[in-house]
Amino acid sequence: MSNLHIIDHPLVQHKMAMLRDKDLGTKDFRDLVNEITMFLGYEVTRDLPQEEVEIETPLMKTTQKVIAGKKLAIAPILRAGLGMVDGMLMLMPAAKVGHIGMYRDHESLEPQEYFFKMPNDISERQVIVVDPMLATGGSAMMAFDSLVKRGVDPKQIKFVCLVSCPEGVKALQENYPDIEIYTAALDEKLNEDAYILPGLGDAGDRLFGTL
Ligand SMILES: O=P(O)(O)OC[C@H]1O[C@H](OP(=O)(O)OP(=O)(O)O)[C@H](O)[C@@H]1O
Ligand SMILES: O=c1cc[nH]c(=O)[nH]1
Ligand SMILES: [Mg+2]
């Protein structure tokens, strides 16, 4: 079974059309990233373990399923991943947040890690790594490497992005076949600067107004 989940819900696709528009302003871009993230978060949490609890409604006693105390962490890849944190926390307010600072060197296109701070018990948590863009896959894979080095089982990692491309998906599937990928779009290809086409440009710059 493929580990690639493309979320093609009409509301998600409608919001993606707005997000890609080059004339969309910073505030609206930020708001849409959060809104789309919530839809993706709904899908990525679909298989969280559940347990039955007893409750009492105003009319009678009954049982109801609740999430079975799964320990979660959200791990944004900076900067652009920061734009997805609030959307995820809206759904999982008790999740811890660990930050992975990374930028792609403009010449080599290789990711450079400049910050890594996780909750102490990260090896016991399911980790949802978030970054709007999956281009070559180098940044996501370096983030996974860093988590695995700290004892996280790749089976406990999920990756959520807004835009992906065949090159990045292939790299992740070859190197981390156990990691489920959730995306709102599988675009056409990378250009010669490893930007996604049609894509949405530089997600970090559009989120933070640093164009
Ligand atoms: O799959 P890759 O080829 O590694 O490219 C994707 C990475 O590039 C972007 O970050 P960028 O380096 O622009 O940093 P920023 O978020 O600070 O803008 C993006 O947010 C990903 O982290
Ligand atoms: O298209 C791309 C590729 C990498 N990073 C981005 O922000 N956009
Ligand atoms: Mg950037």
Coordinates of C-alpha atoms and ligand atoms in Angstrom, one line a residue:
M1 CA 0.0 0.0 0.0
S2 CA 1.3 3.5 -0.8
N3 CA 2.3 5.6 2.1
L4 CA 1.3 8.8 0.1
H5 CA -2.0 10.3 1.1
I6 CA -3.2 13.1 -1.2
I7 CA -6.0 15.0 0.5
D8 CA -8.3 15.9 -2.4
H9 CA -11.2 17.2 -0.3
P10 CA -12.9 20.1 -2.3
L11 CA -12.4 22.5 0.6
V12 CA -8.7 21.8 0.7
Q13 CA -8.3 22.1 -3.1
H14 CA -10.3 25.3 -3.1
K15 CA -8.0 26.8 -0.4
M16 CA -4.9 25.6 -2.3
A17 CA -6.0 27.5 -5.4
M18 CA -6.2 30.6 -3.3
L19 CA -2.8 29.9 -1.6
R20 CA -1.0 29.4 -4.9
D21 CA -2.1 32.8 -6.2
K22 CA 1.0 35.1 -6.4
D23 CA -1.1 38.1 -5.4
L24 CA -2.2 36.7 -2.1
G25 CA -1.0 38.9 0.8
T26 CA 1.0 37.7 3.8
K27 CA -1.8 37.7 6.3
D28 CA -4.1 35.7 4.0
F29 CA -1.3 33.3 3.1
R30 CA -0.7 32.6 6.8
D31 CA -4.4 32.2 7.6
L32 CA -4.9 29.7 4.7
V33 CA -1.8 27.7 5.6
N34 CA -3.3 27.2 9.1
E35 CA -6.8 26.4 7.7
I36 CA -5.4 23.8 5.2
T37 CA -3.2 22.3 8.0
M38 CA -6.3 21.7 10.1
F39 CA -7.8 19.6 7.3
L40 CA -4.5 17.7 6.9
G41 CA -4.3 17.3 10.6
Y42 CA -7.7 15.7 10.6
E43 CA -6.4 13.0 8.2
V44 CA -3.1 12.4 9.9
T45 CA -4.8 11.7 13.2
R46 CA -7.3 9.3 11.8
D47 CA -5.6 6.2 13.2
L48 CA -4.8 7.4 16.7
P49 CA -5.5 4.6 19.2
Q50 CA -8.8 4.9 21.0
E51 CA -10.4 3.5 24.2
E52 CA -13.9 3.3 25.5
V53 CA -14.8 5.4 28.6
E54 CA -18.0 5.5 30.5
I55 CA -19.8 8.8 30.6
E56 CA -23.2 10.0 31.8
T57 CA -25.3 12.2 29.5
P58 CA -28.2 14.1 31.1
L59 CA -30.4 11.1 30.2
M60 CA -28.3 7.9 30.9
K61 CA -25.0 6.2 31.2
T62 CA -23.2 5.2 28.0
T63 CA -19.8 4.5 26.6
Q64 CA -17.8 6.7 24.2
K65 CA -14.5 6.4 22.5
V66 CA -11.7 8.8 23.4
I67 CA -8.1 9.1 22.3
A68 CA -6.1 6.5 24.3
G69 CA -3.5 8.9 25.8
K70 CA -1.2 8.8 22.8
K71 CA 1.8 11.1 23.4
L72 CA 2.2 13.4 20.4
A73 CA 4.7 15.9 19.3
I74 CA 4.5 18.4 16.4
A75 CA 7.9 19.1 14.8
P76 CA 7.9 22.1 12.4
I77 CA 10.9 22.4 10.1
L78 CA 11.8 26.1 10.4
R79 CA 11.0 28.6 9.1
A80 CA 8.1 27.6 6.9
G81 CA 6.9 24.8 9.1
L82 CA 6.1 27.3 11.8
G83 CA 3.1 28.4 9.8
M84 CA 1.6 24.9 10.3
V85 CA 2.0 24.7 14.1
D86 CA -1.2 26.6 15.2
G87 CA -3.4 24.6 12.8
M88 CA -2.1 21.4 14.3
L89 CA -2.4 22.6 17.9
M90 CA -6.0 23.6 17.3
L91 CA -6.7 19.9 16.8
M92 CA -4.2 18.6 19.4
P93 CA -3.9 21.3 22.0
A94 CA -1.9 19.0 24.4
A95 CA 0.8 18.1 21.9
K96 CA 4.3 19.2 22.6
V97 CA 6.2 21.1 20.0
G98 CA 9.8 20.5 19.0
H99 CA 11.6 22.7 16.6
I100 CA 14.0 21.7 13.7
G101 CA 15.9 24.7 12.3
M102 CA 16.9 24.1 8.7
Y103 CA 17.6 26.0 5.5
R104 CA 18.5 24.9 2.0
D105 CA 21.8 26.2 0.8
H106 CA 21.1 28.2 -2.3
E107 CA 24.1 26.8 -4.2
S108 CA 24.3 23.2 -3.2
L109 CA 20.6 22.8 -2.4
E110 CA 21.7 20.7 0.6
P111 CA 19.8 21.3 3.8
Q112 CA 21.8 22.8 6.7
E113 CA 20.5 22.1 10.3
Y114 CA 21.0 25.1 12.6
F115 CA 18.7 24.3 15.5
F116 CA 17.2 21.1 17.1
K117 CA 15.1 21.2 20.3
M118 CA 12.7 18.4 21.1
P119 CA 10.8 17.4 24.3
N120 CA 13.0 15.2 26.5
D121 CA 10.7 12.1 26.0
I122 CA 10.6 12.5 22.2
S123 CA 11.5 8.8 21.7
E124 CA 8.2 7.8 23.4
R125 CA 6.1 10.1 21.2
Q126 CA 4.4 9.9 17.8
V127 CA 6.0 12.8 15.9
I128 CA 4.2 14.8 13.2
V129 CA 6.8 16.6 11.2
V130 CA 5.3 19.6 9.3
D131 CA 6.8 21.7 6.5
P132 CA 4.7 23.2 3.7
M133 CA 7.1 22.1 0.9
L134 CA 8.5 18.7 0.0
A135 CA 10.9 19.5 -2.9
T136 CA 14.0 17.3 -3.2
G137 CA 13.2 15.8 0.2
G138 CA 16.6 16.7 1.6
S139 CA 15.2 18.8 4.4
A140 CA 12.6 16.3 5.5
M141 CA 15.1 13.4 5.4
M142 CA 17.6 15.3 7.5
A143 CA 14.8 16.0 10.0
F144 CA 14.0 12.3 10.1
D145 CA 17.7 11.4 10.5
S146 CA 17.9 13.8 13.5
L147 CA 14.8 12.3 15.1
V148 CA 15.9 8.7 14.6
K149 CA 19.3 9.6 16.1
R150 CA 17.4 10.7 19.3
G151 CA 15.6 7.3 19.4
V152 CA 12.4 8.0 17.5
D153 CA 11.2 4.9 15.6
P154 CA 10.5 5.9 12.0
K155 CA 7.2 4.1 12.3
Q156 CA 6.2 6.7 14.8
I157 CA 6.9 9.6 12.4
K158 CA 4.4 11.1 10.0
F159 CA 5.1 13.9 7.5
V160 CA 2.6 16.6 6.6
C161 CA 3.2 19.1 3.8
L162 CA 1.0 21.3 1.6
V163 CA 2.8 20.8 -1.7
S164 CA 4.9 17.8 -2.8
C165 CA 6.4 16.7 -6.1
P166 CA 7.4 13.3 -7.5
E167 CA 11.1 13.8 -6.8
G168 CA 10.6 14.4 -3.1
V169 CA 8.0 11.7 -2.7
K170 CA 10.4 9.2 -4.4
A171 CA 13.3 10.2 -2.2
L172 CA 11.3 9.8 1.0
Q173 CA 9.7 6.5 -0.1
E174 CA 13.2 5.1 -0.9
N175 CA 14.9 6.2 2.3
Y176 CA 12.0 6.2 4.8
P177 CA 9.4 3.7 3.5
D178 CA 7.7 3.5 6.9
I179 CA 6.9 7.2 7.1
E180 CA 3.4 8.1 6.0
I181 CA 3.2 11.3 3.8
Y182 CA 0.2 13.5 3.9
T183 CA -0.1 16.3 1.3
A184 CA -2.7 18.6 -0.2
A185 CA -1.0 18.5 -3.7
L186 CA 1.4 16.3 -5.7
D187 CA 2.7 18.8 -8.2
E188 CA 4.4 18.3 -11.6
K189 CA 8.2 18.6 -11.0
L190 CA 11.1 20.6 -9.7
N191 CA 12.7 23.4 -11.8
E192 CA 16.5 23.8 -12.1
D193 CA 16.7 25.7 -8.8
A194 CA 14.7 22.8 -7.1
Y195 CA 11.6 24.9 -6.7
I196 CA 8.3 23.0 -7.1
L197 CA 6.3 23.7 -10.3
P198 CA 3.7 25.0 -10.4
G199 CA 4.1 25.2 -6.6
L200 CA 3.6 28.4 -4.6
G201 CA 7.0 29.9 -4.5
D202 CA 9.1 30.2 -1.4
A203 CA 6.7 29.2 1.4
G204 CA 8.9 30.8 4.2
D205 CA 9.2 34.1 2.4
R206 CA 5.5 34.2 1.7
L207 CA 4.6 33.4 5.3
F208 CA 6.9 35.9 6.9
G209 CA 6.9 38.6 4.2
T210 CA 10.6 38.4 3.4
L211 CA 10.3 38.2 -0.3
Ligands
LIG1 O1 12.8 19.3 0.0 P1 13.9 20.3 0.0 O2 14.6 20.4 -1.3 O3 14.8 20.1 1.1 O4 13.2 21.7 0.1 C1 12.2 22.0 1.0 C2 12.6 22.9 2.1 O5 12.8 24.3 1.5 C3 12.1 25.2 2.2 O6 12.8 25.8 3.3 P2 13.9 26.9 3.1 O7 15.2 26.2 2.9 O8 13.5 27.8 2.0 O9 13.9 27.6 4.5 P3 12.9 28.6 5.1 O10 11.7 27.8 5.5 O11 13.6 29.3 6.2 O12 12.5 29.6 4.0 C4 10.9 24.4 2.7 O13 10.2 25.0 3.7 C5 11.5 23.1 3.1 O14 12.0 23.1 4.4
LIG2 O1 9.1 25.3 -4.2 C1 9.7 25.4 -3.2 C2 10.8 24.5 -2.9 C3 11.5 24.6 -1.7 N1 11.1 25.5 -0.8 C4 10.0 26.3 -1.0 O2 9.6 27.2 -0.2 N2 9.4 26.3 -2.2
MG3 MG 12.4 29.4 2.2

